[in-house]
PDB file of C-alpha atoms and ligand atoms in Angstrom:
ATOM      1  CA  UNK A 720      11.291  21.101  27.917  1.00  0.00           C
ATOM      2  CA  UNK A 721       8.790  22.998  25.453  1.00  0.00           C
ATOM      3  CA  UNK A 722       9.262  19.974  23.017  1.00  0.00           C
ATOM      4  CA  UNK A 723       9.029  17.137  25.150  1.00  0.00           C
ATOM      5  CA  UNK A 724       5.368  18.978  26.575  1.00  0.00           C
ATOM      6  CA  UNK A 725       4.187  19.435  23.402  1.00  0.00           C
ATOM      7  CA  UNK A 726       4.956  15.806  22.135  1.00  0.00           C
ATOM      8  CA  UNK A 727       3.189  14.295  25.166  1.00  0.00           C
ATOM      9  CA  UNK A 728       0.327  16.618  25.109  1.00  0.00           C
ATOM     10  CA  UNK A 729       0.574  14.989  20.919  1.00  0.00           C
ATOM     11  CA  UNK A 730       0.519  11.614  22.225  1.00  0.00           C
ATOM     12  CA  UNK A 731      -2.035  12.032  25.387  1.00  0.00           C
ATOM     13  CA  UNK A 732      -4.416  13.548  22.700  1.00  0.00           C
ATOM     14  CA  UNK A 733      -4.112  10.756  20.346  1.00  0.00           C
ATOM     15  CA  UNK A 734      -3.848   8.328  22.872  1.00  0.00           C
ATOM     16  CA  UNK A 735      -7.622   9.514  24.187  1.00  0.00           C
ATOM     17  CA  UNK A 736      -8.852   9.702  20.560  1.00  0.00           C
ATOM     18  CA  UNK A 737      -8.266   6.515  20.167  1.00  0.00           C
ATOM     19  CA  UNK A 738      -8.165   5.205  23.776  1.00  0.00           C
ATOM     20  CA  UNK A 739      -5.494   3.132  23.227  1.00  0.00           C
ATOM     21  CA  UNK A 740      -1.964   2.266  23.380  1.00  0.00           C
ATOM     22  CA  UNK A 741       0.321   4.047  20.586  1.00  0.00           C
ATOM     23  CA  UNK A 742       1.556   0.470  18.421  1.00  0.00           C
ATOM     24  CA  UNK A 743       2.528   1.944  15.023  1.00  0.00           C
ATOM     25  CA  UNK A 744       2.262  -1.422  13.855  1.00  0.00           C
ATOM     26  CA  UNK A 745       2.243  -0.364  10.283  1.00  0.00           C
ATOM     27  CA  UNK A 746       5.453   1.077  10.220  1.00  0.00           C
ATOM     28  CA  UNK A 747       7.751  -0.810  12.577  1.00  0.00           C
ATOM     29  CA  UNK A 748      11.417  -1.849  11.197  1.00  0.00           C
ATOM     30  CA  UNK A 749      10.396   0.990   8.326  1.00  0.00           C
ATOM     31  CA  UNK A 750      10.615   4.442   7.705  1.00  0.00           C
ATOM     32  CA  UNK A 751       8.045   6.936   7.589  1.00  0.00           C
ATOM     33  CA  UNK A 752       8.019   8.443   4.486  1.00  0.00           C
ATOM     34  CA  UNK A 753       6.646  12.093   3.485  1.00  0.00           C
ATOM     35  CA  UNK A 754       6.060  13.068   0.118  1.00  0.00           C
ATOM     36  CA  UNK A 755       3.796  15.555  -1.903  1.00  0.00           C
ATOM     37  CA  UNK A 756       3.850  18.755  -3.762  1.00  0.00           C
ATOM     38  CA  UNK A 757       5.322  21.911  -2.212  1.00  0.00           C
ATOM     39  CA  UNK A 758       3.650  23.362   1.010  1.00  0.00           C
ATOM     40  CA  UNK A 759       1.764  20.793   1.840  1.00  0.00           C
ATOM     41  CA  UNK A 760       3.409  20.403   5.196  1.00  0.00           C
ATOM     42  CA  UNK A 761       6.372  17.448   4.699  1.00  0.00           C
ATOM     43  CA  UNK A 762       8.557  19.342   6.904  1.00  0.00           C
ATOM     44  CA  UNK A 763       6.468  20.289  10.030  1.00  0.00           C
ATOM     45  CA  UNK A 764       4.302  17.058  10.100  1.00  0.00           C
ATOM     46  CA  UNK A 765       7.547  15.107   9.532  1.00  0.00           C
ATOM     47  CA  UNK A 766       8.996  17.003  12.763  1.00  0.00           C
ATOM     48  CA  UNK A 767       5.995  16.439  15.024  1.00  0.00           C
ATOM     49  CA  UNK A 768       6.418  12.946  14.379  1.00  0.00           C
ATOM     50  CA  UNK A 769      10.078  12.147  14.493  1.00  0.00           C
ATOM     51  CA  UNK A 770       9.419  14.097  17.843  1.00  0.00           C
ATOM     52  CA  UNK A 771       6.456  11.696  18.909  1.00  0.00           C
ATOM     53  CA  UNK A 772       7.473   8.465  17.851  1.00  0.00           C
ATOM     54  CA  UNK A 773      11.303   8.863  19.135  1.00  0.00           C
ATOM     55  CA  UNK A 774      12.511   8.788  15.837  1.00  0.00           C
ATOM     56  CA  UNK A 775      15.862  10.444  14.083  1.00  0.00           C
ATOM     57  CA  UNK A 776      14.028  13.149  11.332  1.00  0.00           C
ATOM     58  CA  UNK A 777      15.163  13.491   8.130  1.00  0.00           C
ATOM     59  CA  UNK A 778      14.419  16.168   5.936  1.00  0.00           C
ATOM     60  CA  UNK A 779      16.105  15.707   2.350  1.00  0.00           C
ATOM     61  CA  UNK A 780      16.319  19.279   1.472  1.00  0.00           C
ATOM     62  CA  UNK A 781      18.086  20.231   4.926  1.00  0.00           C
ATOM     63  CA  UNK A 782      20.535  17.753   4.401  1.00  0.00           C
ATOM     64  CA  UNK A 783      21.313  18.750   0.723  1.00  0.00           C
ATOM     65  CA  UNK A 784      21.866  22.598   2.071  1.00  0.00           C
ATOM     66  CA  UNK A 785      23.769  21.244   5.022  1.00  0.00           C
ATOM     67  CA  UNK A 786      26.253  19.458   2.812  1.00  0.00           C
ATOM     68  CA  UNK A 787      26.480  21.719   0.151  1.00  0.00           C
ATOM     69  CA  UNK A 788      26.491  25.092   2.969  1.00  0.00           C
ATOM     70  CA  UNK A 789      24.213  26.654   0.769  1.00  0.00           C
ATOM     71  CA  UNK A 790      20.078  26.870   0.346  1.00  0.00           C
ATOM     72  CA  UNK A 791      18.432  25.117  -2.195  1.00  0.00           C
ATOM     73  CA  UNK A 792      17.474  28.360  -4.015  1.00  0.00           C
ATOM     74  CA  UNK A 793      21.359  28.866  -4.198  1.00  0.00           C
ATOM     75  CA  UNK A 794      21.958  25.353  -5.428  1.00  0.00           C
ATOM     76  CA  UNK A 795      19.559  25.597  -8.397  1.00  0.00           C
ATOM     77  CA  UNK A 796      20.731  29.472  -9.065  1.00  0.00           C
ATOM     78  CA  UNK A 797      24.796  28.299  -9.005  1.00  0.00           C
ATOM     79  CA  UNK A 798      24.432  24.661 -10.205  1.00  0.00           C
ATOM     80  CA  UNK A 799      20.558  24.061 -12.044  1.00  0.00           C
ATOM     81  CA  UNK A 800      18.557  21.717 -11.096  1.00  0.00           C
ATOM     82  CA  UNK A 801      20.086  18.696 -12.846  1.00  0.00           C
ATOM     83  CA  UNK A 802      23.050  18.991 -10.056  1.00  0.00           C
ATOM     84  CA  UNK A 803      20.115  18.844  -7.190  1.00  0.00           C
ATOM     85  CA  UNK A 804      18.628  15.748  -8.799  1.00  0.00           C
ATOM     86  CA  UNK A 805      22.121  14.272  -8.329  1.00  0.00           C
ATOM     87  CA  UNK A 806      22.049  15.061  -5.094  1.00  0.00           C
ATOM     88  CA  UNK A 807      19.032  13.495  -4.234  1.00  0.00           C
ATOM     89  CA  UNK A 808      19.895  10.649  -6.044  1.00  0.00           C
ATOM     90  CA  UNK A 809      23.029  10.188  -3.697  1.00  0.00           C
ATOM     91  CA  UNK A 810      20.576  10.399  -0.637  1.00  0.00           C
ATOM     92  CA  UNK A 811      18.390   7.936  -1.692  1.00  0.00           C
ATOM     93  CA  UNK A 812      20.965   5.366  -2.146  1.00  0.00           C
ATOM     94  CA  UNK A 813      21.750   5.951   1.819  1.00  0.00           C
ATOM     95  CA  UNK A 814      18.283   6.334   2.635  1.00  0.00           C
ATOM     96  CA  UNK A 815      17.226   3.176   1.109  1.00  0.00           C
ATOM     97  CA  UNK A 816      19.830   0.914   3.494  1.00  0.00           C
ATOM     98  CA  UNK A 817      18.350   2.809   6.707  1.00  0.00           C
ATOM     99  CA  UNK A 818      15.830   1.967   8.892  1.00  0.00           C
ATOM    100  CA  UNK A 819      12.983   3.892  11.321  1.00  0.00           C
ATOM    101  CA  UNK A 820      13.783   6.902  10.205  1.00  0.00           C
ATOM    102  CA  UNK A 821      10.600   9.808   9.897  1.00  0.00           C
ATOM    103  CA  UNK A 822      11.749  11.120   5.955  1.00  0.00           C
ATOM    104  CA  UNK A 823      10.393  14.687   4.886  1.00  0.00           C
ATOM    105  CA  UNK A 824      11.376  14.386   0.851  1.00  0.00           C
ATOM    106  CA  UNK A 825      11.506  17.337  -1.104  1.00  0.00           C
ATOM    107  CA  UNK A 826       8.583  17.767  -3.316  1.00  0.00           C
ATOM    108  CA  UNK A 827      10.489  16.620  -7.045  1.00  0.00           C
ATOM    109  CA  UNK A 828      12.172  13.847  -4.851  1.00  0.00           C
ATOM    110  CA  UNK A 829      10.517  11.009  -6.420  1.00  0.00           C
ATOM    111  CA  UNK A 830      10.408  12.073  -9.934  1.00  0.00           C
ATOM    112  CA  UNK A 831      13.179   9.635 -10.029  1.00  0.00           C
ATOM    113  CA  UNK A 832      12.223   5.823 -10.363  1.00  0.00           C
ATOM    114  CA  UNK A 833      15.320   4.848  -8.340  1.00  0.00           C
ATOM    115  CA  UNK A 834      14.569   7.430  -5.493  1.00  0.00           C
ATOM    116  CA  UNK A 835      10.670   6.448  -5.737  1.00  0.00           C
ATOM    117  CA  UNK A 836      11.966   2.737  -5.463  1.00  0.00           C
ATOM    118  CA  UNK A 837      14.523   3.220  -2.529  1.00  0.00           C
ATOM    119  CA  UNK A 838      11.955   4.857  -0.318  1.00  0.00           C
ATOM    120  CA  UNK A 839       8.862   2.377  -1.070  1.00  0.00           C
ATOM    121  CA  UNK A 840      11.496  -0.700  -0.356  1.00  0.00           C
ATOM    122  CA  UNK A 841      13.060   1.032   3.259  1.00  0.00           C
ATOM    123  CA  UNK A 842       9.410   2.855   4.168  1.00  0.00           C
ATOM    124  CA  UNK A 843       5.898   3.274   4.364  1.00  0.00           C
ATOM    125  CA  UNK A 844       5.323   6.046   2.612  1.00  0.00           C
ATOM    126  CA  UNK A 845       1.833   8.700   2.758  1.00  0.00           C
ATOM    127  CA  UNK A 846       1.197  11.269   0.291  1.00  0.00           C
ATOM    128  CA  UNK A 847       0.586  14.502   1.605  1.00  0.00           C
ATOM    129  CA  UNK A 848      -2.224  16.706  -0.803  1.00  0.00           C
ATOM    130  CA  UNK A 849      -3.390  19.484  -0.385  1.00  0.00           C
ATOM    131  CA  UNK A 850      -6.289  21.726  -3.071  1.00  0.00           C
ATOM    132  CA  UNK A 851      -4.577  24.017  -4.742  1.00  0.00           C
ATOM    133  CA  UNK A 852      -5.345  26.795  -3.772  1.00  0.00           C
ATOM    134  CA  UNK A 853      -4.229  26.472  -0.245  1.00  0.00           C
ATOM    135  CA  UNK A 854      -1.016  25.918  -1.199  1.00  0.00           C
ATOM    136  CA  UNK A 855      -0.813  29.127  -3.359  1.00  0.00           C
ATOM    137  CA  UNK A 856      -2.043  30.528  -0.305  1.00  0.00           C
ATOM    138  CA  UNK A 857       0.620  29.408   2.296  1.00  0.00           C
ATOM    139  CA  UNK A 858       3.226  29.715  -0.291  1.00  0.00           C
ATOM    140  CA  UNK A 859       2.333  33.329  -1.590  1.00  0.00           C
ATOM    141  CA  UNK A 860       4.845  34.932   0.548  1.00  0.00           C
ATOM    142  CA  UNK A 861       7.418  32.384  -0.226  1.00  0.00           C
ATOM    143  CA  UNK A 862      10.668  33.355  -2.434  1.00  0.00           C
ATOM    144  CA  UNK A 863      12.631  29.992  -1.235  1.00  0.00           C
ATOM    145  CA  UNK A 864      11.368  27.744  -3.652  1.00  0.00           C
ATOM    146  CA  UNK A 865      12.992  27.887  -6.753  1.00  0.00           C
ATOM    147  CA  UNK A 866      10.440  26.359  -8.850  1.00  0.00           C
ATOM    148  CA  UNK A 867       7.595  28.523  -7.358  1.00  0.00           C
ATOM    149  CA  UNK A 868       7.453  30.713  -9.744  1.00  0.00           C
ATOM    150  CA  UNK A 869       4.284  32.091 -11.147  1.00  0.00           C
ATOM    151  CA  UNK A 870       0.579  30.509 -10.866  1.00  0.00           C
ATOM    152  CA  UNK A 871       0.233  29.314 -13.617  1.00  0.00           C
ATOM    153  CA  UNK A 872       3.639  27.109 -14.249  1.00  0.00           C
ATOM    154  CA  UNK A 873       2.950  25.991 -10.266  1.00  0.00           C
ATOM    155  CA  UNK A 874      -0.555  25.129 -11.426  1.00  0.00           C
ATOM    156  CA  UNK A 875       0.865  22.710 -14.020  1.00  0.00           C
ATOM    157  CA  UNK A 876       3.414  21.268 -12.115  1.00  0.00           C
ATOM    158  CA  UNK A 877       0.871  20.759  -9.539  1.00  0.00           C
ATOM    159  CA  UNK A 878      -1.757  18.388 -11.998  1.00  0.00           C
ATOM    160  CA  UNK A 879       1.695  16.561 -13.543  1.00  0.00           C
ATOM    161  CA  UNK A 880       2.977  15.473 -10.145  1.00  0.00           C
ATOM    162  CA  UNK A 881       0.293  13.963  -8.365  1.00  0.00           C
ATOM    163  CA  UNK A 882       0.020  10.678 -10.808  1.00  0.00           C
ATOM    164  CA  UNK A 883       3.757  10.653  -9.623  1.00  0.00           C
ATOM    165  CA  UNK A 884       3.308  10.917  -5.986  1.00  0.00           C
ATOM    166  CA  UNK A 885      -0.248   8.286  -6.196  1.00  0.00           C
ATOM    167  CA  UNK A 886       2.066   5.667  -7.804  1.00  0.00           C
ATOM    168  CA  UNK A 887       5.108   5.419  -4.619  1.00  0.00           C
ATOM    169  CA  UNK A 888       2.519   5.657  -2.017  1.00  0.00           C
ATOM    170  CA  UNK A 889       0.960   3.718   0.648  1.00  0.00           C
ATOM    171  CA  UNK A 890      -2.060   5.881   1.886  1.00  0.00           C
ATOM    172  CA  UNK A 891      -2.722   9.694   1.447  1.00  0.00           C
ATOM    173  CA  UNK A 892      -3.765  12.588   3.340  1.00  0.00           C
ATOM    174  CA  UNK A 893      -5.534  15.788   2.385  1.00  0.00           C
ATOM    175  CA  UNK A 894      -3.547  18.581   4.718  1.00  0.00           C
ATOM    176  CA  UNK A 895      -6.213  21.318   3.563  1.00  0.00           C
ATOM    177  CA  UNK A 896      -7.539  23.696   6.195  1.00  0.00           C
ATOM    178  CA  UNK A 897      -5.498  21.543   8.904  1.00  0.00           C
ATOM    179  CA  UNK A 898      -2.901  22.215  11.435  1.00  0.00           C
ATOM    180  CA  UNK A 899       0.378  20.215  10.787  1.00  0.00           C
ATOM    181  CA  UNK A 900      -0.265  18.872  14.627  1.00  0.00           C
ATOM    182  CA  UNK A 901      -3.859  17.432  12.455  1.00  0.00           C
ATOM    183  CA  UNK A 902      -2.035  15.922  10.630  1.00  0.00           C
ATOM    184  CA  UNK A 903       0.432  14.222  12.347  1.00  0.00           C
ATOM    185  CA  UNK A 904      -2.400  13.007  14.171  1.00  0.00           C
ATOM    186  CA  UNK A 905      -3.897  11.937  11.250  1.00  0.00           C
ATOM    187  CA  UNK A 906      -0.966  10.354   9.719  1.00  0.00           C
ATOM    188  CA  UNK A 907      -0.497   7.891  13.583  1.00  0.00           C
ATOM    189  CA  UNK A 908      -3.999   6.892  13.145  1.00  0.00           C
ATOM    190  CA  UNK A 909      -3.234   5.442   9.650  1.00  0.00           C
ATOM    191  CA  UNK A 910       0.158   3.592  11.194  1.00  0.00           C
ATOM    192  CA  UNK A 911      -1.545   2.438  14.256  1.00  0.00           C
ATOM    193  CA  UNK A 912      -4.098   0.566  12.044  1.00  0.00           C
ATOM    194  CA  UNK A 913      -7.162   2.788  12.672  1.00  0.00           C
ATOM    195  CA  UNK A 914      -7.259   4.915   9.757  1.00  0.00           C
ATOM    196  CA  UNK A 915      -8.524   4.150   6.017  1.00  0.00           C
ATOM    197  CA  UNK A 916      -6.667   6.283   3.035  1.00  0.00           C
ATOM    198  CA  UNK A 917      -5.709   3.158   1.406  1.00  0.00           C
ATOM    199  CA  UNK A 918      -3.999   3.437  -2.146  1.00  0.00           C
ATOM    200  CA  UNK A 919      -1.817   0.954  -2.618  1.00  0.00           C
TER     201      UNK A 919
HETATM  202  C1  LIG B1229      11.028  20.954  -5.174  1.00  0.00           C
HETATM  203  C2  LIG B1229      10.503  21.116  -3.922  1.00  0.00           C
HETATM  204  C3  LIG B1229      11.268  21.703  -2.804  1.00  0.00           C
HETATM  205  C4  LIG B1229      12.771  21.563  -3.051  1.00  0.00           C
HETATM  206  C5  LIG B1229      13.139  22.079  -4.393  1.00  0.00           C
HETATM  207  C6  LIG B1229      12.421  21.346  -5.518  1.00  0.00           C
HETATM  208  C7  LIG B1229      10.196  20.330  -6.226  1.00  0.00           C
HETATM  209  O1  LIG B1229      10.941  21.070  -1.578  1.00  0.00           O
HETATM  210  O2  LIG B1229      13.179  20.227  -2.949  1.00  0.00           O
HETATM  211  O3  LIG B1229      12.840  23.454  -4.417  1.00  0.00           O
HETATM  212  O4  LIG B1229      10.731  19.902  -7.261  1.00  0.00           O
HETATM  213  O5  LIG B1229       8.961  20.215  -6.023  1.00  0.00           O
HETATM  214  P1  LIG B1229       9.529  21.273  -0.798  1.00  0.00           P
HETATM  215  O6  LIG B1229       8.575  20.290  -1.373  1.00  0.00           O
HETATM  216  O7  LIG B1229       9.860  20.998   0.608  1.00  0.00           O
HETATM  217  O8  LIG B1229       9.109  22.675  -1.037  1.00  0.00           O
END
């Protein structure tokens, strides 16, 4: 009940932003793809949307923990990360025959050219940013992320990735100092057709 009234009160306020009729023309037959750094948001915004547009939600680190019963800090602790590439390797492959899907991808998802190559083909795909120092912020408290692990190795992996994440997407959006509902917002004016963010 709580869902569904927050998904139309989603909708009713996008709907009388734009005062129109919710087409999603950009993304129809295709997935919506997340992907960005850690904490800027892939999971929540990925929910609120699945939830709006009627769409099954994906997140790629929920299913790896699912399958594997354990969480991804566990996974990297027992098997290293090389064995949680494989893993999203093996999701890709499915990912890439599906179709309107909303995909939240880990943040070191698309380090790999197949993965980046599955998800551009099936999806259209937005980068989620965020200035870095926000996400040291919201992730201060955090002790789930395995490769959050001091400032200044986050801080590098930060200014390596985003050439990474610029080259598989579509558009981008800059989640600092916004709500993930913002967001989401955000991100359906871009697939409707109204909003700008071009890359590529
Ligand atoms: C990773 C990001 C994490 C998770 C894993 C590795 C990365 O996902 O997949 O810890 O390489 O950036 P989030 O981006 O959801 O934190």
């Amino acid at each position: 009940m709580f869902v569904c009234l927050f998904r139309m009160a989603g909708l009713l306020s996008y709907q009388r932003k734009t005062g129109g009729l919710l087409k999603v023309k950009r993304i129809s037959g295709k997935n919506l793809v997340l992907v960005g750094f850690m904490g800027t948001g892939k999971t929540e915004v990925g929910r609120l949307l699945a939830q709006w547009l009627n769409r099954r939600f994906v997140d790629t680190d929920q299913v790896i923990a699912q399958r594997e019963g354990k969480t991804i800090a566990e996974i990297f602790q027992e098997r290293g990360e090389k064995h949680f590439r494989q893993l999203e390797k093996v999701q890709a492959e499915e990912l890439r025959e599906q179709q309107n899907l909303v995909i939240a991808t880990g943040g070191g998802f698309v380090l790999d050219e197949d993965n980046s190559a599955a998800l551009r083909q099936s999806g259209f795909v937005v980068w989620l940013t965020a200035e870095l120092a926000v996400l040291l912020e919201r992730l201060k408290d955090d002790d789930a992320r395995p490769l959050f692990k001091n400032e200044k190795d986050f801080a590098a992996l930060f200014l390596s990735r985003s050439p990474v994440y610029r080259r598989v997407s579509h558009v981008q959006v800059d989640t600092s100092g916004k709500l993930p509902k913002d967001v989401a917002e955000e991100i359906f004016r871009i697939i409707d057709g109204n909003g700008a963010n071009e890359i590529g």
